[in-house]
mmCIF file of N, CA and C in Angstrom:
data_model
loop_
_atom_site.group_PDB
_atom_site.id
_atom_site.type_symbol
_atom_site.label_atom_id
_atom_site.label_comp_id
_atom_site.label_asym_id
_atom_site.label_seq_id
_atom_site.Cartn_x
_atom_site.Cartn_y
_atom_site.Cartn_z
ATOM 1 N N LEU L 10 -33.312 25.943 -84.759
ATOM 2 C CA LEU L 10 -32.016 25.376 -84.440
ATOM 3 C C LEU L 10 -30.956 26.426 -84.707
ATOM 4 N N LEU L 11 -30.044 26.580 -83.763
ATOM 5 C CA LEU L 11 -28.944 27.535 -83.895
ATOM 6 C C LEU L 11 -27.629 26.829 -83.607
ATOM 7 N N CYS L 12 -26.647 27.040 -84.437
ATOM 8 C CA CYS L 12 -25.317 26.502 -84.159
ATOM 9 C C CYS L 12 -24.292 27.246 -84.989
ATOM 10 N N VAL L 13 -23.475 28.031 -84.315
ATOM 11 C CA VAL L 13 -22.509 28.879 -84.981
ATOM 12 C C VAL L 13 -21.272 28.109 -85.452
ATOM 13 N N ASN L 14 -21.000 26.947 -84.874
ATOM 14 C CA ASN L 14 -19.708 26.304 -85.122
ATOM 15 C C ASN L 14 -19.791 24.962 -85.847
ATOM 16 N N LEU L 15 -20.541 24.938 -86.933
ATOM 17 C CA LEU L 15 -20.599 23.741 -87.773
ATOM 18 C C LEU L 15 -20.249 24.089 -89.211
ATOM 19 N N THR L 16 -19.536 23.188 -89.852
ATOM 20 C CA THR L 16 -19.327 23.261 -91.288
ATOM 21 C C THR L 16 -20.432 22.413 -91.911
ATOM 22 N N VAL L 17 -21.204 23.021 -92.798
ATOM 23 C CA VAL L 17 -22.382 22.349 -93.346
ATOM 24 C C VAL L 17 -22.279 22.297 -94.868
ATOM 25 N N PRO L 18 -22.048 21.088 -95.429
ATOM 26 C CA PRO L 18 -21.994 20.977 -96.885
ATOM 27 C C PRO L 18 -23.361 21.190 -97.519
ATOM 28 N N ASP L 19 -23.369 21.654 -98.764
ATOM 29 C CA ASP L 19 -24.616 21.978 -99.466
ATOM 30 C C ASP L 19 -25.626 20.847 -99.514
ATOM 31 N N GLY L 20 -25.204 19.605 -99.655
ATOM 32 C CA GLY L 20 -26.144 18.505 -99.804
ATOM 33 C C GLY L 20 -26.682 17.940 -98.507
ATOM 34 N N SER L 21 -26.257 18.484 -97.370
ATOM 35 C CA SER L 21 -26.674 17.905 -96.087
ATOM 36 C C SER L 21 -28.085 18.339 -95.707
ATOM 37 N N GLY L 22 -28.653 17.604 -94.756
ATOM 38 C CA GLY L 22 -29.973 17.943 -94.250
ATOM 39 C C GLY L 22 -30.006 19.298 -93.568
ATOM 40 N N LEU L 23 -28.912 19.689 -92.901
ATOM 41 C CA LEU L 23 -28.895 21.006 -92.255
ATOM 42 C C LEU L 23 -28.910 22.133 -93.282
ATOM 43 N N ALA L 24 -28.267 21.927 -94.417
ATOM 44 C CA ALA L 24 -28.316 22.942 -95.479
ATOM 45 C C ALA L 24 -29.755 23.112 -95.959
ATOM 46 N N TRP L 25 -30.480 22.003 -96.068
ATOM 47 C CA TRP L 25 -31.889 22.073 -96.471
ATOM 48 C C TRP L 25 -32.698 22.821 -95.419
ATOM 49 N N LEU L 26 -32.463 22.507 -94.121
ATOM 50 C CA LEU L 26 -33.183 23.207 -93.045
ATOM 51 C C LEU L 26 -32.870 24.699 -93.048
ATOM 52 N N GLU L 27 -31.624 25.062 -93.357
ATOM 53 C CA GLU L 27 -31.267 26.481 -93.418
ATOM 54 C C GLU L 27 -32.041 27.183 -94.530
ATOM 55 N N ARG L 28 -32.140 26.552 -95.680
ATOM 56 C CA ARG L 28 -32.908 27.146 -96.785
ATOM 57 C C ARG L 28 -34.373 27.311 -96.404
ATOM 58 N N GLN L 29 -34.892 26.444 -95.534
ATOM 59 C CA GLN L 29 -36.278 26.508 -95.077
ATOM 60 C C GLN L 29 -36.462 27.513 -93.935
ATOM 61 N N GLY L 30 -35.371 28.118 -93.457
ATOM 62 C CA GLY L 30 -35.450 29.060 -92.345
ATOM 63 C C GLY L 30 -35.621 28.390 -90.992
ATOM 64 N N ARG L 31 -35.283 27.102 -90.905
ATOM 65 C CA ARG L 31 -35.454 26.363 -89.646
ATOM 66 C C ARG L 31 -34.136 26.132 -88.917
ATOM 67 N N TRP L 32 -33.029 26.537 -89.506
ATOM 68 C CA TRP L 32 -31.713 26.379 -88.898
ATOM 69 C C TRP L 32 -30.871 27.581 -89.289
ATOM 70 N N SER L 33 -29.998 28.017 -88.392
ATOM 71 C CA SER L 33 -29.121 29.136 -88.691
ATOM 72 C C SER L 33 -27.750 28.890 -88.093
ATOM 73 N N HIS L 34 -26.713 29.260 -88.821
ATOM 74 C CA HIS L 34 -25.359 29.151 -88.296
ATOM 75 C C HIS L 34 -24.906 30.487 -87.697
ATOM 76 N N THR L 35 -25.850 31.383 -87.445
ATOM 77 C CA THR L 35 -25.511 32.669 -86.848
ATOM 78 C C THR L 35 -26.151 32.780 -85.467
ATOM 79 N N SER L 36 -27.230 33.530 -85.371
ATOM 80 C CA SER L 36 -27.874 33.760 -84.076
ATOM 81 C C SER L 36 -29.321 34.168 -84.310
ATOM 82 N N ALA L 37 -30.037 34.346 -83.203
ATOM 83 C CA ALA L 37 -31.435 34.777 -83.292
ATOM 84 C C ALA L 37 -31.668 35.877 -82.265
ATOM 85 N N VAL L 38 -32.629 36.720 -82.549
ATOM 86 C CA VAL L 38 -33.027 37.769 -81.604
ATOM 87 C C VAL L 38 -34.465 37.490 -81.177
ATOM 88 N N VAL L 39 -34.666 37.464 -79.865
ATOM 89 C CA VAL L 39 -35.985 37.224 -79.294
ATOM 90 C C VAL L 39 -36.342 38.441 -78.452
ATOM 91 N N GLU L 40 -37.554 38.975 -78.610
ATOM 92 C CA GLU L 40 -38.000 40.118 -77.814
ATOM 93 C C GLU L 40 -39.028 39.669 -76.792
ATOM 94 N N ARG L 41 -38.794 40.033 -75.515
ATOM 95 C CA ARG L 41 -39.699 39.704 -74.414
ATOM 96 C C ARG L 41 -39.719 40.866 -73.425
ATOM 97 N N ASP L 42 -40.898 41.334 -73.086
ATOM 98 C CA ASP L 42 -41.066 42.369 -72.061
ATOM 99 C C ASP L 42 -40.149 43.572 -72.272
ATOM 100 N N GLY L 43 -40.032 44.018 -73.513
ATOM 101 C CA GLY L 43 -39.239 45.201 -73.819
ATOM 102 C C GLY L 43 -37.738 44.967 -73.893
ATOM 103 N N GLN L 44 -37.303 43.760 -73.697
ATOM 104 C CA GLN L 44 -35.879 43.425 -73.785
ATOM 105 C C GLN L 44 -35.614 42.657 -75.070
ATOM 106 N N ARG L 45 -34.451 42.884 -75.650
ATOM 107 C CA ARG L 45 -34.031 42.130 -76.830
ATOM 108 C C ARG L 45 -32.913 41.184 -76.410
ATOM 109 N N TYR L 46 -33.156 39.898 -76.601
ATOM 110 C CA TYR L 46 -32.190 38.870 -76.230
ATOM 111 C C TYR L 46 -31.582 38.287 -77.502
ATOM 112 N N GLY L 47 -30.277 38.253 -77.561
ATOM 113 C CA GLY L 47 -29.593 37.562 -78.641
ATOM 114 C C GLY L 47 -29.235 36.174 -78.164
ATOM 115 N N VAL L 48 -29.483 35.173 -78.989
ATOM 116 C CA VAL L 48 -29.175 33.790 -78.632
ATOM 117 C C VAL L 48 -28.217 33.234 -79.683
ATOM 118 N N ILE L 49 -27.100 32.689 -79.195
ATOM 119 C CA ILE L 49 -26.093 32.069 -80.051
ATOM 120 C C ILE L 49 -25.971 30.617 -79.603
ATOM 121 N N GLY L 50 -25.988 29.681 -80.532
ATOM 122 C CA GLY L 50 -25.848 28.269 -80.202
ATOM 123 C C GLY L 50 -24.487 27.750 -80.628
ATOM 124 N N ALA L 51 -23.918 26.841 -79.822
ATOM 125 C CA ALA L 51 -22.647 26.189 -80.159
ATOM 126 C C ALA L 51 -22.720 24.725 -79.736
ATOM 127 N N THR L 52 -22.167 23.854 -80.563
ATOM 128 C CA THR L 52 -22.193 22.431 -80.264
ATOM 129 C C THR L 52 -20.840 21.946 -79.772
ATOM 130 N N THR L 53 -20.829 20.725 -79.303
ATOM 131 C CA THR L 53 -19.606 20.104 -78.825
ATOM 132 C C THR L 53 -18.559 20.020 -79.934
ATOM 133 N N PRO L 54 -17.275 20.171 -79.582
ATOM 134 C CA PRO L 54 -16.224 20.074 -80.609
ATOM 135 C C PRO L 54 -16.122 18.685 -81.238
ATOM 136 N N THR L 55 -16.666 17.667 -80.589
ATOM 137 C CA THR L 55 -16.645 16.319 -81.157
ATOM 138 C C THR L 55 -18.085 15.892 -81.396
ATOM 139 N N LEU L 56 -18.607 16.263 -82.536
ATOM 140 C CA LEU L 56 -19.996 15.990 -82.889
ATOM 141 C C LEU L 56 -20.215 14.485 -82.997
ATOM 142 N N SER L 57 -21.185 14.002 -82.259
ATOM 143 C CA SER L 57 -21.491 12.574 -82.332
ATOM 144 C C SER L 57 -22.336 12.302 -83.571
ATOM 145 N N LYS L 58 -22.456 11.045 -83.921
ATOM 146 C CA LYS L 58 -23.254 10.662 -85.094
ATOM 147 C C LYS L 58 -24.703 10.504 -84.677
ATOM 148 N N TYR L 59 -25.348 11.612 -84.389
ATOM 149 C CA TYR L 59 -26.754 11.537 -84.035
ATOM 150 C C TYR L 59 -27.569 12.116 -85.175
ATOM 151 N N VAL L 60 -28.803 11.795 -85.190
ATOM 152 C CA VAL L 60 -29.705 12.315 -86.214
ATOM 153 C C VAL L 60 -30.806 13.079 -85.501
ATOM 154 N N HIS L 61 -30.939 14.349 -85.811
ATOM 155 C CA HIS L 61 -31.941 15.201 -85.176
ATOM 156 C C HIS L 61 -33.185 15.238 -86.049
ATOM 157 N N GLY L 62 -34.241 14.648 -85.573
ATOM 158 C CA GLY L 62 -35.512 14.703 -86.297
ATOM 159 C C GLY L 62 -35.423 14.154 -87.702
ATOM 160 N N GLY L 63 -34.586 13.150 -87.922
ATOM 161 C CA GLY L 63 -34.456 12.567 -89.244
ATOM 162 C C GLY L 63 -33.544 13.358 -90.173
ATOM 163 N N THR L 64 -32.846 14.375 -89.649
ATOM 164 C CA THR L 64 -31.979 15.207 -90.472
ATOM 165 C C THR L 64 -30.692 14.476 -90.802
ATOM 166 N N ASP L 65 -30.319 14.466 -92.076
ATOM 167 C CA ASP L 65 -29.078 13.847 -92.521
ATOM 168 C C ASP L 65 -27.899 14.714 -92.084
ATOM 169 N N MET L 66 -27.055 14.173 -91.200
ATOM 170 C CA MET L 66 -25.905 14.908 -90.682
ATOM 171 C C MET L 66 -24.621 14.544 -91.414
ATOM 172 N N GLN L 67 -24.717 13.763 -92.497
ATOM 173 C CA GLN L 67 -23.525 13.341 -93.212
ATOM 174 C C GLN L 67 -22.759 14.553 -93.740
ATOM 175 N N GLY L 68 -21.465 14.583 -93.458
ATOM 176 C CA GLY L 68 -20.605 15.669 -93.917
ATOM 177 C C GLY L 68 -20.590 16.878 -93.013
ATOM 178 N N VAL L 69 -21.504 16.939 -92.043
ATOM 179 C CA VAL L 69 -21.544 18.053 -91.105
ATOM 180 C C VAL L 69 -20.443 17.837 -90.070
ATOM 181 N N SER L 70 -19.644 18.868 -89.808
ATOM 182 C CA SER L 70 -18.569 18.710 -88.837
ATOM 183 C C SER L 70 -18.395 19.981 -88.009
ATOM 184 N N PRO L 71 -17.984 19.816 -86.746
ATOM 185 C CA PRO L 71 -17.770 20.973 -85.887
ATOM 186 C C PRO L 71 -16.497 21.712 -86.273
ATOM 187 N N ILE L 72 -16.469 22.985 -85.956
ATOM 188 C CA ILE L 72 -15.308 23.846 -86.202
ATOM 189 C C ILE L 72 -14.464 23.852 -84.938
ATOM 190 N N GLU L 73 -13.153 23.878 -85.094
ATOM 191 C CA GLU L 73 -12.256 23.804 -83.942
ATOM 192 C C GLU L 73 -12.437 24.987 -82.991
ATOM 193 N N PHE L 74 -11.943 24.823 -81.766
ATOM 194 C CA PHE L 74 -12.223 25.730 -80.657
ATOM 195 C C PHE L 74 -11.872 27.188 -80.943
ATOM 196 N N LYS L 75 -10.651 27.469 -81.410
ATOM 197 C CA LYS L 75 -10.240 28.873 -81.599
ATOM 198 C C LYS L 75 -11.114 29.582 -82.623
ATOM 199 N N GLU L 76 -11.430 28.889 -83.696
ATOM 200 C CA GLU L 76 -12.299 29.497 -84.695
ATOM 201 C C GLU L 76 -13.718 29.647 -84.152
ATOM 202 N N THR L 77 -14.170 28.681 -83.338
ATOM 203 C CA THR L 77 -15.478 28.784 -82.706
ATOM 204 C C THR L 77 -15.555 30.032 -81.840
ATOM 205 N N ALA L 78 -14.520 30.287 -81.041
ATOM 206 C CA ALA L 78 -14.491 31.484 -80.195
ATOM 207 C C ALA L 78 -14.592 32.746 -81.053
ATOM 208 N N ALA L 79 -13.873 32.783 -82.166
ATOM 209 C CA ALA L 79 -13.930 33.947 -83.062
ATOM 210 C C ALA L 79 -15.311 34.109 -83.684
ATOM 211 N N LEU L 80 -15.946 32.994 -84.073
ATOM 212 C CA LEU L 80 -17.289 33.060 -84.645
ATOM 213 C C LEU L 80 -18.305 33.557 -83.621
ATOM 214 N N ILE L 81 -18.185 33.084 -82.388
ATOM 215 C CA ILE L 81 -19.084 33.541 -81.324
ATOM 216 C C ILE L 81 -18.884 35.035 -81.094
ATOM 217 N N GLN L 82 -17.623 35.489 -81.035
ATOM 218 C CA GLN L 82 -17.360 36.914 -80.811
ATOM 219 C C GLN L 82 -17.954 37.760 -81.925
ATOM 220 N N ARG L 83 -17.849 37.302 -83.178
ATOM 221 C CA ARG L 83 -18.451 38.053 -84.292
ATOM 222 C C ARG L 83 -19.951 38.195 -84.112
ATOM 223 N N GLN L 84 -20.615 37.127 -83.650
ATOM 224 C CA GLN L 84 -22.057 37.200 -83.427
ATOM 225 C C GLN L 84 -22.384 38.133 -82.267
ATOM 226 N N VAL L 85 -21.601 38.082 -81.186
ATOM 227 C CA VAL L 85 -21.805 38.996 -80.050
ATOM 228 C C VAL L 85 -21.692 40.433 -80.534
ATOM 229 N N ASP L 86 -20.636 40.727 -81.287
ATOM 230 C CA ASP L 86 -20.418 42.091 -81.794
ATOM 231 C C ASP L 86 -21.570 42.535 -82.692
ATOM 232 N N ARG L 87 -22.047 41.642 -83.557
ATOM 233 C CA ARG L 87 -23.160 41.968 -84.466
ATOM 234 C C ARG L 87 -24.431 42.251 -83.673
ATOM 235 N N LEU L 88 -24.706 41.408 -82.676
ATOM 236 C CA LEU L 88 -25.906 41.602 -81.856
ATOM 237 C C LEU L 88 -25.837 42.902 -81.065
ATOM 238 N N GLU L 89 -24.687 43.208 -80.489
ATOM 239 C CA GLU L 89 -24.533 44.465 -79.750
ATOM 240 C C GLU L 89 -24.732 45.662 -80.670
ATOM 241 N N ALA L 90 -24.230 45.577 -81.895
ATOM 242 C CA ALA L 90 -24.405 46.666 -82.859
ATOM 243 C C ALA L 90 -25.879 46.854 -83.226
ATOM 244 N N MET L 91 -26.675 45.794 -83.082
ATOM 245 C CA MET L 91 -28.112 45.862 -83.354
ATOM 246 C C MET L 91 -28.892 46.392 -82.143
ATOM 247 N N GLY L 92 -28.196 46.668 -81.043
ATOM 248 C CA GLY L 92 -28.861 47.176 -79.850
ATOM 249 C C GLY L 92 -29.474 46.110 -78.967
ATOM 250 N N VAL L 93 -29.009 44.876 -79.083
ATOM 251 C CA VAL L 93 -29.538 43.791 -78.264
ATOM 252 C C VAL L 93 -29.117 43.997 -76.812
ATOM 253 N N ASN L 94 -30.096 43.862 -75.878
ATOM 254 C CA ASN L 94 -29.860 44.121 -74.455
ATOM 255 C C ASN L 94 -29.100 43.007 -73.748
ATOM 256 N N ARG L 95 -29.386 41.767 -74.086
ATOM 257 C CA ARG L 95 -28.817 40.603 -73.400
ATOM 258 C C ARG L 95 -28.389 39.568 -74.439
ATOM 259 N N ILE L 96 -27.229 38.959 -74.195
ATOM 260 C CA ILE L 96 -26.732 37.955 -75.129
ATOM 261 C C ILE L 96 -26.510 36.649 -74.379
ATOM 262 N N VAL L 97 -27.143 35.599 -74.885
ATOM 263 C CA VAL L 97 -27.097 34.277 -74.263
ATOM 264 C C VAL L 97 -26.354 33.332 -75.204
ATOM 265 N N LEU L 98 -25.397 32.595 -74.658
ATOM 266 C CA LEU L 98 -24.728 31.551 -75.411
ATOM 267 C C LEU L 98 -25.283 30.218 -74.935
ATOM 268 N N LEU L 99 -25.956 29.532 -75.827
ATOM 269 C CA LEU L 99 -26.527 28.224 -75.535
ATOM 270 C C LEU L 99 -25.517 27.194 -76.034
ATOM 271 N N SER L 100 -24.702 26.684 -75.112
ATOM 272 C CA SER L 100 -23.562 25.856 -75.491
ATOM 273 C C SER L 100 -23.739 24.405 -75.077
ATOM 274 N N HIS L 101 -23.308 23.531 -75.968
ATOM 275 C CA HIS L 101 -23.225 22.101 -75.669
ATOM 276 C C HIS L 101 -21.770 21.666 -75.703
ATOM 277 N N MET L 102 -20.862 22.637 -75.493
ATOM 278 C CA MET L 102 -19.435 22.352 -75.573
ATOM 279 C C MET L 102 -18.895 21.753 -74.278
ATOM 280 N N GLY L 103 -19.628 21.883 -73.184
ATOM 281 C CA GLY L 103 -19.171 21.373 -71.897
ATOM 282 C C GLY L 103 -18.607 22.501 -71.040
ATOM 283 N N TYR L 104 -18.768 22.372 -69.741
ATOM 284 C CA TYR L 104 -18.384 23.442 -68.820
ATOM 285 C C TYR L 104 -16.910 23.861 -68.948
ATOM 286 N N PRO L 105 -15.948 22.927 -69.036
ATOM 287 C CA PRO L 105 -14.555 23.377 -69.193
ATOM 288 C C PRO L 105 -14.350 24.222 -70.451
ATOM 289 N N ALA L 106 -14.946 23.811 -71.567
ATOM 290 C CA ALA L 106 -14.815 24.583 -72.807
ATOM 291 C C ALA L 106 -15.531 25.924 -72.685
ATOM 292 N N ASP L 107 -16.676 25.944 -72.004
ATOM 293 C CA ASP L 107 -17.396 27.203 -71.795
ATOM 294 C C ASP L 107 -16.540 28.187 -71.005
ATOM 295 N N LYS L 108 -15.876 27.703 -69.962
ATOM 296 C CA LYS L 108 -14.975 28.560 -69.178
ATOM 297 C C LYS L 108 -13.823 29.057 -70.044
ATOM 298 N N ASP L 109 -13.284 28.174 -70.893
ATOM 299 C CA ASP L 109 -12.190 28.564 -71.781
ATOM 300 C C ASP L 109 -12.632 29.616 -72.796
ATOM 301 N N LEU L 110 -13.888 29.557 -73.235
ATOM 302 C CA LEU L 110 -14.369 30.541 -74.208
ATOM 303 C C LEU L 110 -14.248 31.960 -73.687
ATOM 304 N N VAL L 111 -14.523 32.175 -72.399
ATOM 305 C CA VAL L 111 -14.501 33.531 -71.855
ATOM 306 C C VAL L 111 -13.168 33.876 -71.180
ATOM 307 N N ASP L 112 -12.240 32.928 -71.117
ATOM 308 C CA ASP L 112 -10.904 33.176 -70.569
ATOM 309 C C ASP L 112 -10.130 34.040 -71.569
ATOM 310 N N PRO L 113 -9.649 35.220 -71.148
ATOM 311 C CA PRO L 113 -8.941 36.109 -72.079
ATOM 312 C C PRO L 113 -7.703 35.474 -72.724
ATOM 313 N N GLU L 114 -7.101 34.494 -72.071
ATOM 314 C CA GLU L 114 -5.897 33.863 -72.613
ATOM 315 C C GLU L 114 -6.204 32.659 -73.505
ATOM 316 N N LYS L 115 -7.462 32.218 -73.547
ATOM 317 C CA LYS L 115 -7.815 31.040 -74.353
ATOM 318 C C LYS L 115 -8.789 31.407 -75.463
ATOM 319 N N GLY L 116 -10.049 31.670 -75.114
ATOM 320 C CA GLY L 116 -11.040 32.006 -76.136
ATOM 321 C C GLY L 116 -11.226 33.507 -76.300
ATOM 322 N N GLY L 117 -11.257 34.196 -75.173
ATOM 323 C CA GLY L 117 -11.353 35.651 -75.182
ATOM 324 C C GLY L 117 -12.693 36.224 -75.591
ATOM 325 N N VAL L 118 -13.770 35.434 -75.549
ATOM 326 C CA VAL L 118 -15.084 35.953 -75.931
ATOM 327 C C VAL L 118 -15.564 36.926 -74.858
ATOM 328 N N ARG L 119 -15.973 38.119 -75.311
ATOM 329 C CA ARG L 119 -16.497 39.156 -74.413
ATOM 330 C C ARG L 119 -17.935 39.464 -74.783
ATOM 331 N N GLY L 120 -18.734 39.829 -73.781
ATOM 332 C CA GLY L 120 -20.076 40.310 -74.051
ATOM 333 C C GLY L 120 -21.201 39.316 -73.891
ATOM 334 N N VAL L 121 -20.886 38.084 -73.510
ATOM 335 C CA VAL L 121 -21.931 37.089 -73.270
ATOM 336 C C VAL L 121 -22.429 37.270 -71.849
ATOM 337 N N ASP L 122 -23.761 37.392 -71.699
ATOM 338 C CA ASP L 122 -24.322 37.568 -70.361
ATOM 339 C C ASP L 122 -24.499 36.255 -69.664
#
């Protein structure tokens, strides 16, 4: 599980999954056929009260749009510095928000393939 734009309190189920190495609030690198792909996940700005695989989501909340764009850009920059060939943003924010993320006047995220 990947999601760059969540605030996760220590006692939540996602914090437990992170300690187990099953969730990350950063990104992942996958290697296939000589290419290195960076994958960044982002969730909707209005997180619904769903439970993923029995995970306690109490206290977990999404980060607002402008900060989300900055967090995504930091991950893009980190992945590029690692020599990653392709960067994928796996977003559940919705198409209008996705367009806003890469709009220089709104989100300004650069480097997502």
